[in-house]
Coordinates of C-alpha atoms and ligand atoms in Angstrom, one line a residue:
X1 CA 124.8 154.9 120.8
X2 CA 123.9 151.6 121.1
X3 CA 121.1 149.0 118.3
X4 CA 119.1 147.3 120.7
X5 CA 118.0 149.6 123.8
X6 CA 115.7 148.0 126.3
X7 CA 112.9 149.9 129.0
X8 CA 112.1 148.4 131.9
X9 CA 109.9 149.1 134.9
X10 CA 106.9 148.8 136.4
X11 CA 103.3 148.9 134.6
X12 CA 102.5 153.2 134.7
X13 CA 106.6 153.8 135.0
X14 CA 106.8 155.9 131.9
X15 CA 108.3 153.8 130.3
X16 CA 106.2 153.2 127.0
X17 CA 106.3 157.7 126.9
X18 CA 109.7 157.5 127.0
X19 CA 109.9 154.5 124.2
X20 CA 108.5 156.5 122.1
X21 CA 110.2 160.1 122.1
X22 CA 113.1 158.3 122.3
X23 CA 111.8 156.1 119.0
X24 CA 111.4 159.6 117.4
X25 CA 114.4 161.1 118.4
X26 CA 117.0 159.1 117.0
X27 CA 114.2 157.0 114.2
X28 CA 114.9 153.8 115.6
X29 CA 111.9 151.0 115.8
X30 CA 109.4 151.9 118.9
X31 CA 108.4 147.9 119.9
X32 CA 105.9 147.7 122.8
X33 CA 105.1 143.9 123.4
X34 CA 101.7 145.3 124.5
X35 CA 100.6 147.6 121.6
X36 CA 101.8 144.2 119.4
X37 CA 99.2 141.9 121.4
X38 CA 95.9 144.7 121.5
X39 CA 96.4 144.9 117.5
X40 CA 96.7 140.9 117.4
X41 CA 93.6 141.0 120.5
X42 CA 91.7 143.0 117.3
X43 CA 92.4 140.2 114.8
X44 CA 89.8 138.5 114.3
X45 CA 91.2 135.8 112.1
X46 CA 94.6 135.4 114.8
X47 CA 95.6 131.7 115.3
X48 CA 93.2 129.9 117.5
X49 CA 96.4 128.9 119.8
X50 CA 97.2 132.9 120.0
X51 CA 94.1 133.9 121.0
X52 CA 93.6 131.4 123.8
X53 CA 97.0 133.0 124.5
X54 CA 95.6 137.0 124.7
X55 CA 93.4 136.1 127.9
X56 CA 96.3 135.7 130.5
X57 CA 96.4 139.2 129.0
X58 CA 92.7 140.2 129.6
X59 CA 93.6 139.3 133.3
X60 CA 96.1 141.2 133.9
X61 CA 98.7 138.0 133.8
X62 CA 101.4 138.1 131.6
X63 CA 100.8 136.1 128.2
X64 CA 102.9 133.0 127.6
X65 CA 106.6 133.9 126.6
X66 CA 106.6 132.0 122.9
X67 CA 103.1 134.2 121.7
X68 CA 106.0 137.1 122.8
X69 CA 109.2 136.2 121.2
X70 CA 107.2 134.7 117.2
X71 CA 105.4 139.1 117.7
X72 CA 109.1 140.5 118.8
X73 CA 111.9 138.7 117.0
X74 CA 109.9 139.2 113.2
X75 CA 109.4 143.1 114.7
X76 CA 113.4 143.4 116.2
X77 CA 114.5 141.5 112.6
X78 CA 112.2 144.2 110.1
X79 CA 113.6 146.8 112.1
X80 CA 117.2 145.7 111.6
X81 CA 117.0 144.9 108.0
X82 CA 116.0 148.1 107.0
X83 CA 119.2 149.1 109.2
X84 CA 117.4 150.8 111.5
X85 CA 118.1 150.4 115.7
X86 CA 115.1 149.5 118.4
X87 CA 113.7 150.4 121.3
X88 CA 112.5 147.5 123.3
X89 CA 108.8 148.3 125.8
X90 CA 107.6 146.4 127.4
X91 CA 109.1 143.3 125.8
X92 CA 110.6 141.8 128.6
X93 CA 109.1 140.6 131.6
X94 CA 110.6 138.2 133.1
X95 CA 114.1 136.5 133.6
X96 CA 113.5 133.1 131.3
X97 CA 112.6 136.1 128.6
X98 CA 115.2 138.6 129.4
X99 CA 117.8 135.1 128.2
X100 CA 116.2 133.9 125.5
X101 CA 116.6 137.8 123.9
X102 CA 120.2 138.0 125.0
X103 CA 120.5 134.8 123.1
X104 CA 118.6 136.0 120.0
X105 CA 120.9 139.6 120.2
X106 CA 124.3 137.2 120.5
X107 CA 122.8 135.0 117.2
X108 CA 122.9 138.5 115.4
X109 CA 126.1 139.0 116.8
X110 CA 124.3 142.3 118.8
X111 CA 124.9 141.0 122.6
X112 CA 127.3 143.7 122.9
X113 CA 125.1 146.4 121.2
X114 CA 122.2 145.8 123.6
X115 CA 121.8 149.1 126.7
X116 CA 119.2 148.2 129.4
X117 CA 117.5 151.3 130.7
X118 CA 115.3 151.1 134.1
X119 CA 112.1 154.0 134.8
X120 CA 112.2 153.4 138.5
X121 CA 109.2 153.4 139.8
X122 CA 107.4 152.2 143.5
X123 CA 104.8 149.9 142.5
X124 CA 102.4 152.6 144.7
X125 CA 102.7 155.3 142.5
X126 CA 102.2 152.9 139.6
X127 CA 99.2 151.7 141.0
X128 CA 98.2 155.6 141.3
X129 CA 99.5 156.2 137.7
X130 CA 97.8 153.2 136.4
X131 CA 94.3 154.2 137.2
X132 CA 94.3 157.0 135.9
X133 CA 95.5 157.2 132.7
X134 CA 93.1 157.3 129.4
X135 CA 93.6 154.8 126.0
X136 CA 92.7 157.1 123.1
X137 CA 90.4 154.8 120.7
X138 CA 91.4 155.6 117.4
X139 CA 94.5 156.0 117.1
X140 CA 96.1 154.2 121.0
X141 CA 98.0 156.7 122.8
X142 CA 98.1 156.6 125.8
X143 CA 97.8 159.7 127.6
X144 CA 99.7 159.4 131.0
X145 CA 98.5 160.6 134.2
X146 CA 99.2 164.3 134.4
X147 CA 96.9 166.9 136.8
X148 CA 94.9 168.5 132.8
X149 CA 94.7 164.7 131.8
X150 CA 91.3 164.9 133.3
X151 CA 89.9 167.7 132.0
X152 CA 90.9 166.6 127.9
X153 CA 87.9 165.6 126.3
X154 CA 89.2 164.0 123.3
X155 CA 92.8 162.6 121.8
X156 CA 95.1 166.1 121.3
X157 CA 96.7 164.3 118.6
X158 CA 93.4 162.7 116.6
X159 CA 90.5 163.8 118.5
X160 CA 89.7 160.7 119.3
X161 CA 87.6 159.1 122.0
X162 CA 89.2 159.1 125.4
X163 CA 88.6 155.8 127.3
X164 CA 90.4 153.8 130.0
X165 CA 91.8 150.5 129.2
X166 CA 90.9 147.3 129.2
X167 CA 93.0 146.2 131.6
X168 CA 93.3 149.6 133.5
X169 CA 90.6 148.5 136.5
X170 CA 91.5 148.2 139.8
X171 CA 91.3 144.4 139.8
X172 CA 93.5 143.7 137.1
X173 CA 95.8 146.9 137.8
X174 CA 96.4 145.2 141.5
X175 CA 97.0 141.8 139.2
X176 CA 99.4 143.2 136.6
X177 CA 101.3 145.4 139.5
X178 CA 102.0 141.5 141.4
X179 CA 103.0 140.5 138.3
X180 CA 105.2 142.8 136.8
X181 CA 105.7 145.2 139.6
X182 CA 109.0 145.4 141.3
X183 CA 109.5 142.4 142.9
X184 CA 109.1 140.9 139.4
X185 CA 111.4 143.5 138.1
X186 CA 114.2 142.7 140.7
X187 CA 116.1 139.6 139.0
X188 CA 115.7 140.9 135.5
X189 CA 117.7 143.7 136.8
X190 CA 119.6 142.0 138.6
X191 CA 120.8 140.0 135.4
X192 CA 121.7 143.0 133.3
X193 CA 123.3 144.5 136.1
X194 CA 125.3 141.5 135.7
X195 CA 126.4 142.5 132.4
X196 CA 127.1 145.9 133.4
X197 CA 124.4 147.1 130.6
X198 CA 122.2 148.3 133.2
X199 CA 121.0 152.2 133.2
X200 CA 118.5 154.3 135.9
X201 CA 116.1 157.0 135.7
X202 CA 113.9 157.9 138.2
X203 CA 110.4 157.6 137.0
X204 CA 108.8 159.5 138.9
X205 CA 109.8 163.0 137.7
X206 CA 108.1 165.2 134.8
X207 CA 108.3 163.6 132.2
X208 CA 110.9 166.5 129.8
X209 CA 113.3 165.7 133.1
X210 CA 113.4 162.0 132.7
X211 CA 113.7 162.8 128.7
X212 CA 116.4 164.5 129.8
X213 CA 117.6 162.0 131.7
X214 CA 117.4 159.3 129.2
X215 CA 119.2 161.4 126.3
X216 CA 122.3 161.4 128.6
X217 CA 122.9 157.8 129.0
X218 CA 121.7 157.0 125.5
X219 CA 124.6 159.5 124.0
X220 CA 127.1 159.1 126.5
Ligands
AMP1 P1 101.3 147.1 128.6 O1 100.6 148.0 127.6 O2 103.2 146.9 127.8 O3 101.3 147.5 129.5 O4 101.4 145.5 128.4 C1 99.9 144.7 128.6 C2 99.5 143.3 128.6 O5 100.1 142.5 128.0 C3 101.0 143.1 129.8 O6 99.7 142.9 130.8 C4 101.0 141.4 129.6 O7 99.4 140.8 129.8 C5 101.4 141.4 128.2 N1 102.2 141.8 128.2 C6 103.1 142.5 127.0 N2 104.4 142.3 126.6 C7 104.3 141.3 128.1 C8 106.1 140.3 127.8 N3 106.7 140.6 127.2 N4 105.0 139.2 128.1 C9 104.7 138.6 128.3 N5 103.3 139.3 128.5 C10 103.6 140.9 128.4

């Protein structure tokens, strides 16, 4: 299995859910830049330049590339140093970033160890899912939207309160789909396709089915 696995897909495609499942299954480090940014936004002592960059996140826009590199590269290095591969979740959202990560992997002589997986979903379905999913206030677990989600009164992992994610309101979701939906993904997918390191799964399918498809790809 490749040491660097990159999940791509619009917000709500389930790439975070699948990244977590795969990281646990293969003892890989799970690196979600969204999670790293949410931790940072709860840190009152964060440097001013980082706090300013986070304002874009609240508006549903992409945050500055330099902050992403600062957070993600440090985590990748930590995992590699511990002998673990990594699963990147949402860590690449524009072509510039895709190229920069690839340079970073090349410097580490790991550019042949990269595999990207597109979890494909239409923007319309992404919108429907994002307006319905929930976040656990206590442990940060994202509960994907399933017909049963509306009946949950607490997080099934830790009992914490379930809330809407701060950036899961309709106006912000619309902005996120403009910034991070299929139009924005296209050049990134073309870039990885050109490197011959892109695989695709159908994100409309049920979680267990998508998991099976990804497992087959990773173990090939
Ligand atoms: P997520 O939890 O992956 O949906 O990310 C939440 C928010 O964090 C996004 O809407 C962006 O504002 C920001 N973000 C996460 N990853 C990136 C990235 N690679 N580049 C720019 N912004 C990002």
